[in-house]
PDB file of C-alpha atoms in Angstrom:
ATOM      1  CA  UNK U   1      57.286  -7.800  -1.160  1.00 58.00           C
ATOM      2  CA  UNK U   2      53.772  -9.805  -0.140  1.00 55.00           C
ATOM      3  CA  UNK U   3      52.419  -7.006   1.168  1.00 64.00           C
ATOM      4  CA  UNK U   4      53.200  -4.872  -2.010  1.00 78.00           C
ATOM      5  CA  UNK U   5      51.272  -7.676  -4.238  1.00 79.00           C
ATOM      6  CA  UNK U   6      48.316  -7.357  -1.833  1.00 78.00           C
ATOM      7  CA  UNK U   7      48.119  -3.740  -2.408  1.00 81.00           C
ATOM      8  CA  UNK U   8      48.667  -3.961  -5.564  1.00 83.00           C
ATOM      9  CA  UNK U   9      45.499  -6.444  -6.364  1.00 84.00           C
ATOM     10  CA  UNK U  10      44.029  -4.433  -3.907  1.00 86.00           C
ATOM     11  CA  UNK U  11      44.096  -1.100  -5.987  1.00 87.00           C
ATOM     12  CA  UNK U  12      43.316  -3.135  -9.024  1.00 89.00           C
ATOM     13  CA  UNK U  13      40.214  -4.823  -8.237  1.00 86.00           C
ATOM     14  CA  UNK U  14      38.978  -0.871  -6.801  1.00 89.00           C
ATOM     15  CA  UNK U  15      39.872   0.008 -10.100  1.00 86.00           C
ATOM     16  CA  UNK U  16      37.779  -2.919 -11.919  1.00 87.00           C
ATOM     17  CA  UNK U  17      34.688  -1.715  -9.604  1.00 84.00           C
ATOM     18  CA  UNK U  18      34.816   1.661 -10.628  1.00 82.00           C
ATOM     19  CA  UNK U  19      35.517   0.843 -14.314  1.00 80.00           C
ATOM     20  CA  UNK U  20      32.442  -1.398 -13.954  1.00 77.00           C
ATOM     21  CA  UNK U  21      30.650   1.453 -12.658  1.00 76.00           C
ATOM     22  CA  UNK U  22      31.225   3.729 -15.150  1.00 72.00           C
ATOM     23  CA  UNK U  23      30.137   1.513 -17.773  1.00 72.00           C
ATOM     24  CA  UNK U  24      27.179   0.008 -15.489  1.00 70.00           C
ATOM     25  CA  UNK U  25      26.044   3.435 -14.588  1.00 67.00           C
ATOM     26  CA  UNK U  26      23.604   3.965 -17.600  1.00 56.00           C
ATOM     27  CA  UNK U  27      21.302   0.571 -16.538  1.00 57.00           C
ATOM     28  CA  UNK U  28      20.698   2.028 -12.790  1.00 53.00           C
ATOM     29  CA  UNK U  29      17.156   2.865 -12.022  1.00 55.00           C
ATOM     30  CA  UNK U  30      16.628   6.018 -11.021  1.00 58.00           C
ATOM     31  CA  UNK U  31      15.351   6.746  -7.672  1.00 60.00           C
ATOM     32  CA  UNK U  32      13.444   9.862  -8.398  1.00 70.00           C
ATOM     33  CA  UNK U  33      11.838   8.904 -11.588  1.00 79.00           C
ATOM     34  CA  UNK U  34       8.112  10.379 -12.195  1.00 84.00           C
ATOM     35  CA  UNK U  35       6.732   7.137 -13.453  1.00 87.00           C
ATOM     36  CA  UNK U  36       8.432   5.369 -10.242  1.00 84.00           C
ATOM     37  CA  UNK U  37       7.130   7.767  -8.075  1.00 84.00           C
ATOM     38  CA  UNK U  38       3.627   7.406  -9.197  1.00 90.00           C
ATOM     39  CA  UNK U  39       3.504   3.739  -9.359  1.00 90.00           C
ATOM     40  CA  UNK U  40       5.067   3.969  -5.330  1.00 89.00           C
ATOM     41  CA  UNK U  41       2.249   6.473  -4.922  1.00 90.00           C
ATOM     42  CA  UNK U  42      -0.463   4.335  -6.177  1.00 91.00           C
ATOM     43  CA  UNK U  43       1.147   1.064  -4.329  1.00 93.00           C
ATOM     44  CA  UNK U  44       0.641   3.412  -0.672  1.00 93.00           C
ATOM     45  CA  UNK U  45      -2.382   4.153  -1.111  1.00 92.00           C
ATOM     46  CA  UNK U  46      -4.121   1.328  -2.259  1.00 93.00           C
ATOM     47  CA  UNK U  47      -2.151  -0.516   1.273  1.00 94.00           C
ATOM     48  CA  UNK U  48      -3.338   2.209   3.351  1.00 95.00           C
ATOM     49  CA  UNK U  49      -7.141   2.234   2.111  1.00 95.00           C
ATOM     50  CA  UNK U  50      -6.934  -1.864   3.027  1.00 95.00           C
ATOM     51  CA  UNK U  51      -5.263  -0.371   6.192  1.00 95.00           C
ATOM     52  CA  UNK U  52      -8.175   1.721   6.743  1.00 95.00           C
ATOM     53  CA  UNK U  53     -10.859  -1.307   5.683  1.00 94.00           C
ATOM     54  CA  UNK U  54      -9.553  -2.964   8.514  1.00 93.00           C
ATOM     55  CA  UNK U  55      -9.478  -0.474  10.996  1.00 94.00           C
ATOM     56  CA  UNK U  56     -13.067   0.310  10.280  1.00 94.00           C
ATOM     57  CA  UNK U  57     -13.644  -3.287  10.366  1.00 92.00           C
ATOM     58  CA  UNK U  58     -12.408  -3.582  13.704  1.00 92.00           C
ATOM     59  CA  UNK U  59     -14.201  -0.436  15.190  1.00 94.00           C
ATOM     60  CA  UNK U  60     -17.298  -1.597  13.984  1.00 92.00           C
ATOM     61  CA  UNK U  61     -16.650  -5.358  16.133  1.00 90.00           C
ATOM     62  CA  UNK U  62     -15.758  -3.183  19.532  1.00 93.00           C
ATOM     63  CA  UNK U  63     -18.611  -1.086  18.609  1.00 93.00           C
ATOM     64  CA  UNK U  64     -21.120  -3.470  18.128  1.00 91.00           C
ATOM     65  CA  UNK U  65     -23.237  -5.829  20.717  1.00 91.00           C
ATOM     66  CA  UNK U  66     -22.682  -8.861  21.829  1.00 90.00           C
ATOM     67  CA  UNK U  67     -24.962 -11.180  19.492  1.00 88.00           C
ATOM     68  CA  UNK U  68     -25.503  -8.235  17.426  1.00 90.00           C
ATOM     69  CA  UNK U  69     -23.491  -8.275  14.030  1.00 90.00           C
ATOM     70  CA  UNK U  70     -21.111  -5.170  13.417  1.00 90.00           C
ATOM     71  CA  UNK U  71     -21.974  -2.887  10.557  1.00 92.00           C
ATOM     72  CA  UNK U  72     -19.335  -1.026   8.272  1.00 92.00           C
ATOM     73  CA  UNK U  73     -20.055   1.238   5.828  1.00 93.00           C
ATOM     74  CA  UNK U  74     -17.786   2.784   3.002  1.00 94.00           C
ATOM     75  CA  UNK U  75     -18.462   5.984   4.911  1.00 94.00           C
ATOM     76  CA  UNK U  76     -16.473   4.463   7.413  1.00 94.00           C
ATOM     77  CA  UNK U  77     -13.285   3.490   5.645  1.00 94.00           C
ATOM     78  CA  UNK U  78     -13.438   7.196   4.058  1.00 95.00           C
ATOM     79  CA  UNK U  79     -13.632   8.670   7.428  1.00 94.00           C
ATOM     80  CA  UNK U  80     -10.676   6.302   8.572  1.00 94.00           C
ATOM     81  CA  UNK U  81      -8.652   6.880   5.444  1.00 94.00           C
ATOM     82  CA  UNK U  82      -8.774  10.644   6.417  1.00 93.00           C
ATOM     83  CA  UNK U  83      -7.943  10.325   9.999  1.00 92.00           C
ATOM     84  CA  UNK U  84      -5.155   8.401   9.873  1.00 91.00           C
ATOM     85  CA  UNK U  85      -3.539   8.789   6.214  1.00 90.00           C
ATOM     86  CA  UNK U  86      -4.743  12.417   5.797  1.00 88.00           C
ATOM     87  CA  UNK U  87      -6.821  11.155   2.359  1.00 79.00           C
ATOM     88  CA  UNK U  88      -8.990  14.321   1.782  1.00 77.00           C
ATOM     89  CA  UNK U  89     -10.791  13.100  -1.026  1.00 86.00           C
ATOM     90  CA  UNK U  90     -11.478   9.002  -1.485  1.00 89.00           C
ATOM     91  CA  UNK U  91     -14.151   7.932  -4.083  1.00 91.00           C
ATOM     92  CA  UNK U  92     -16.591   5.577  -2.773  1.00 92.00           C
ATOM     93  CA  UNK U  93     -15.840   3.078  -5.575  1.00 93.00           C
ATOM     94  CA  UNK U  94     -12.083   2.737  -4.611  1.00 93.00           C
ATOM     95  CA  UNK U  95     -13.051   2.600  -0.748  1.00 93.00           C
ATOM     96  CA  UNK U  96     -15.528   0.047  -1.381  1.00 93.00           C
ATOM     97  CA  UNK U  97     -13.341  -2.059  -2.833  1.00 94.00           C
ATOM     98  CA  UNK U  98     -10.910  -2.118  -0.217  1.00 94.00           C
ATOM     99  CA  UNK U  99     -13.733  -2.557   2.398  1.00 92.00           C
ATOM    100  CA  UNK U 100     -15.188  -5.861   0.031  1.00 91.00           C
ATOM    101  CA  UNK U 101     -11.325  -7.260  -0.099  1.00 92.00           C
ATOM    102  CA  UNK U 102     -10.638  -6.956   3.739  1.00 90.00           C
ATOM    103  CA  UNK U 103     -14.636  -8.120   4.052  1.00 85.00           C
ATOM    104  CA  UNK U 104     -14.297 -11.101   2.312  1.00 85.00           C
ATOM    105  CA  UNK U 105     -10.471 -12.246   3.521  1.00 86.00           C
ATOM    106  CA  UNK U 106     -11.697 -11.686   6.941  1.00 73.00           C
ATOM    107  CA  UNK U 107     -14.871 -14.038   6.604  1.00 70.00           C
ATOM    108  CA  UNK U 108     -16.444 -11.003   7.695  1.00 60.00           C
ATOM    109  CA  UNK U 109     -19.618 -12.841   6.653  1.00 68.00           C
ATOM    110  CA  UNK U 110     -19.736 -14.460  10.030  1.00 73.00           C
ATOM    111  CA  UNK U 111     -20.225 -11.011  12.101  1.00 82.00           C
ATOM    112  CA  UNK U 112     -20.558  -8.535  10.049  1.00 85.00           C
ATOM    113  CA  UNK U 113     -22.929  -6.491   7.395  1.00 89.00           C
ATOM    114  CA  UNK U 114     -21.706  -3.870   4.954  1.00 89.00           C
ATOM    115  CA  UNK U 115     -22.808  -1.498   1.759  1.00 91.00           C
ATOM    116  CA  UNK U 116     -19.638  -2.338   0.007  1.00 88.00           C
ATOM    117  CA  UNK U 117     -21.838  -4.545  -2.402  1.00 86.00           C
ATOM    118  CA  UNK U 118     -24.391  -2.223  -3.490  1.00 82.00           C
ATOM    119  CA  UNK U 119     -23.837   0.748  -5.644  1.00 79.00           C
ATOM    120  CA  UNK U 120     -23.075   4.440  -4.845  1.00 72.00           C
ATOM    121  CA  UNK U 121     -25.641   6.595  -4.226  1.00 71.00           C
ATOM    122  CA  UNK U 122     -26.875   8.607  -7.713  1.00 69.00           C
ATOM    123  CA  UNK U 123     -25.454   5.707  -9.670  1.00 70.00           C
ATOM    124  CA  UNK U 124     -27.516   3.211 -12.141  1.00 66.00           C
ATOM    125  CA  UNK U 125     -26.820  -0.383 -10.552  1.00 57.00           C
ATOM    126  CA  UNK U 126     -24.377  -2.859 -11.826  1.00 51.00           C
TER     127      UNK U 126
END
């Protein structure tokens, strides 16, 4: 008779969940959403163009002298951002400000020198 009861409460509290699914099932997000999708888009790419700040970062320090400071240019992280993400077109704006962020959390001051402060070629400075 025990094991009937725990069967029983068993097959009711299944029946609770699905109930409570059914209800629920209006409030889910939806995986495959456009807006999502865009915003997870946007999220990637903006992570791998800070990616590619850094790599260029660090190529530029094995590149570079010893004494001599290391020099990164937005060409750089464009060239980068193609290579390894497959980014065919990256305006110099948005890769320069991945290449100042990485630049200045890296105290890249110290060693070294970048055009990620000074306007893109053809337009009127800031």
């Amino acid at each position: 008779m025990l094991h009937h009861l725990g069967g029983l409460l068993f097959v009711a509290f299944g029946l609770v969940l699905v109930a409570a699914g059914v209800v629920w099932r209006g409030h889910v997000l939806r995986p495959l959403s456009a807006k999502r999708a865009r915003a997870a888009a946007a999220r990637d790419r903006s992570r791998q163009l800070l990616r590619s700040a850094d790599m260029a970062i660090a190529e530029a320090r094995r590149r570079a002298a010893p004494g001599e400071p290391a020099i990164v240019t937005v060409r750089d992280v464009t060239r980068v951002a193609g290579r390894h993400y497959g980014h065919l077109t990256v305006e110099h704006e948005e890769a320069a400000a991945a290449l100042r962020r990485r630049y200045e959390a890296a105290d890249g001051r110290a060693d070294c020198v970048t055009d990620a402060f000074t306007p893109a070629p053809g337009t009127p400075g800031r």
